[in-house]
């Protein structure tokens, strides 16, 4: 437990929450069963772990989306809706706190420790996470295609110069 808290503290920048971008690092540094680290220098990273990583990314993105929707709902109900403030500039919106991270890791990495009534209550949430996972797969594919096109273009320009 102390090691889990220490790993989280190294990644959270003293904010008690971590960014979505460092979540893969968190999984690599956390010991098994919540993370992928078996020993000091070995990782357990197979097909199952890649699928769990996708579902964890989807759940964390769904948490952030729910937080944004809640902030937007609060903002619409107050006088702030008339003040043009940049909504996306709030860095805290893209972060997940320690409690949410540990709960989500427990749900996906150790489902045998989750009570049955909690699993039943999460039924609708799992469908949202599955839709988010599909969206992440499509976004990753499109990002990869754009990256390949840019790589080809750069290689073509370099070959032309030489």
Short mmCIF file of C-alpha atoms in Angstrom, two decimals, residues 33-86:
data_model
loop_
_atom_site.label_atom_id
_atom_site.label_comp_id
_atom_site.label_asym_id
_atom_site.label_seq_id
_atom_site.Cartn_x
_atom_site.Cartn_y
_atom_site.Cartn_z
CA UNK A 33 -1.90 -6.97 -9.28
CA UNK A 34 -2.89 -3.32 -9.88
CA UNK A 35 0.00 -2.55 -12.21
CA UNK A 36 2.19 -4.47 -14.63
CA UNK A 37 5.46 -4.63 -12.68
CA UNK A 38 6.35 -8.15 -11.54
CA UNK A 39 9.73 -7.49 -10.01
CA UNK A 40 12.21 -4.68 -9.98
CA UNK A 41 12.93 -4.75 -13.71
CA UNK A 42 10.29 -7.04 -15.22
CA UNK A 43 6.89 -6.19 -16.64
CA UNK A 44 3.93 -8.46 -17.28
CA UNK A 45 2.56 -7.06 -20.54
CA UNK A 46 0.63 -9.44 -22.77
CA UNK A 47 -2.54 -9.36 -24.84
CA UNK A 48 -4.76 -9.32 -21.76
CA UNK A 49 -2.85 -6.39 -20.28
CA UNK A 50 -3.15 -4.42 -23.52
CA UNK A 51 -6.90 -4.97 -23.52
CA UNK A 52 -7.12 -3.92 -19.87
CA UNK A 53 -5.08 -0.82 -20.65
CA UNK A 54 -7.57 0.15 -23.35
CA UNK A 55 -10.49 -0.36 -20.98
CA UNK A 56 -8.71 1.59 -18.23
CA UNK A 57 -8.01 4.45 -20.65
CA UNK A 58 -11.65 4.38 -21.67
CA UNK A 59 -12.87 4.44 -18.06
CA UNK A 60 -10.55 7.30 -17.13
CA UNK A 61 -11.66 9.26 -20.19
CA UNK A 62 -15.28 8.59 -19.24
CA UNK A 63 -14.57 9.90 -15.72
CA UNK A 64 -13.05 13.07 -17.18
CA UNK A 65 -15.99 13.45 -19.58
CA UNK A 66 -18.43 13.13 -16.67
CA UNK A 67 -16.44 15.72 -14.69
CA UNK A 68 -16.53 18.13 -17.64
CA UNK A 69 -20.26 17.62 -18.10
CA UNK A 70 -20.84 18.28 -14.40
CA UNK A 71 -18.76 21.48 -14.52
CA UNK A 72 -20.63 22.59 -17.63
CA UNK A 73 -23.96 21.85 -15.96
CA UNK A 74 -22.94 23.93 -12.93
CA UNK A 75 -21.70 26.71 -15.17
CA UNK A 76 -24.95 26.88 -17.13
CA UNK A 77 -26.98 27.27 -13.94
CA UNK A 78 -24.99 30.28 -12.69
CA UNK A 79 -24.16 33.78 -13.87
CA UNK A 80 -20.82 32.52 -15.23
CA UNK A 81 -22.49 31.42 -18.44
CA UNK A 82 -22.54 35.10 -19.49
CA UNK A 83 -18.81 35.56 -18.83
CA UNK A 84 -16.71 34.20 -21.73
CA UNK A 85 -14.14 32.09 -19.88
CA UNK A 86 -12.13 29.43 -21.69
#
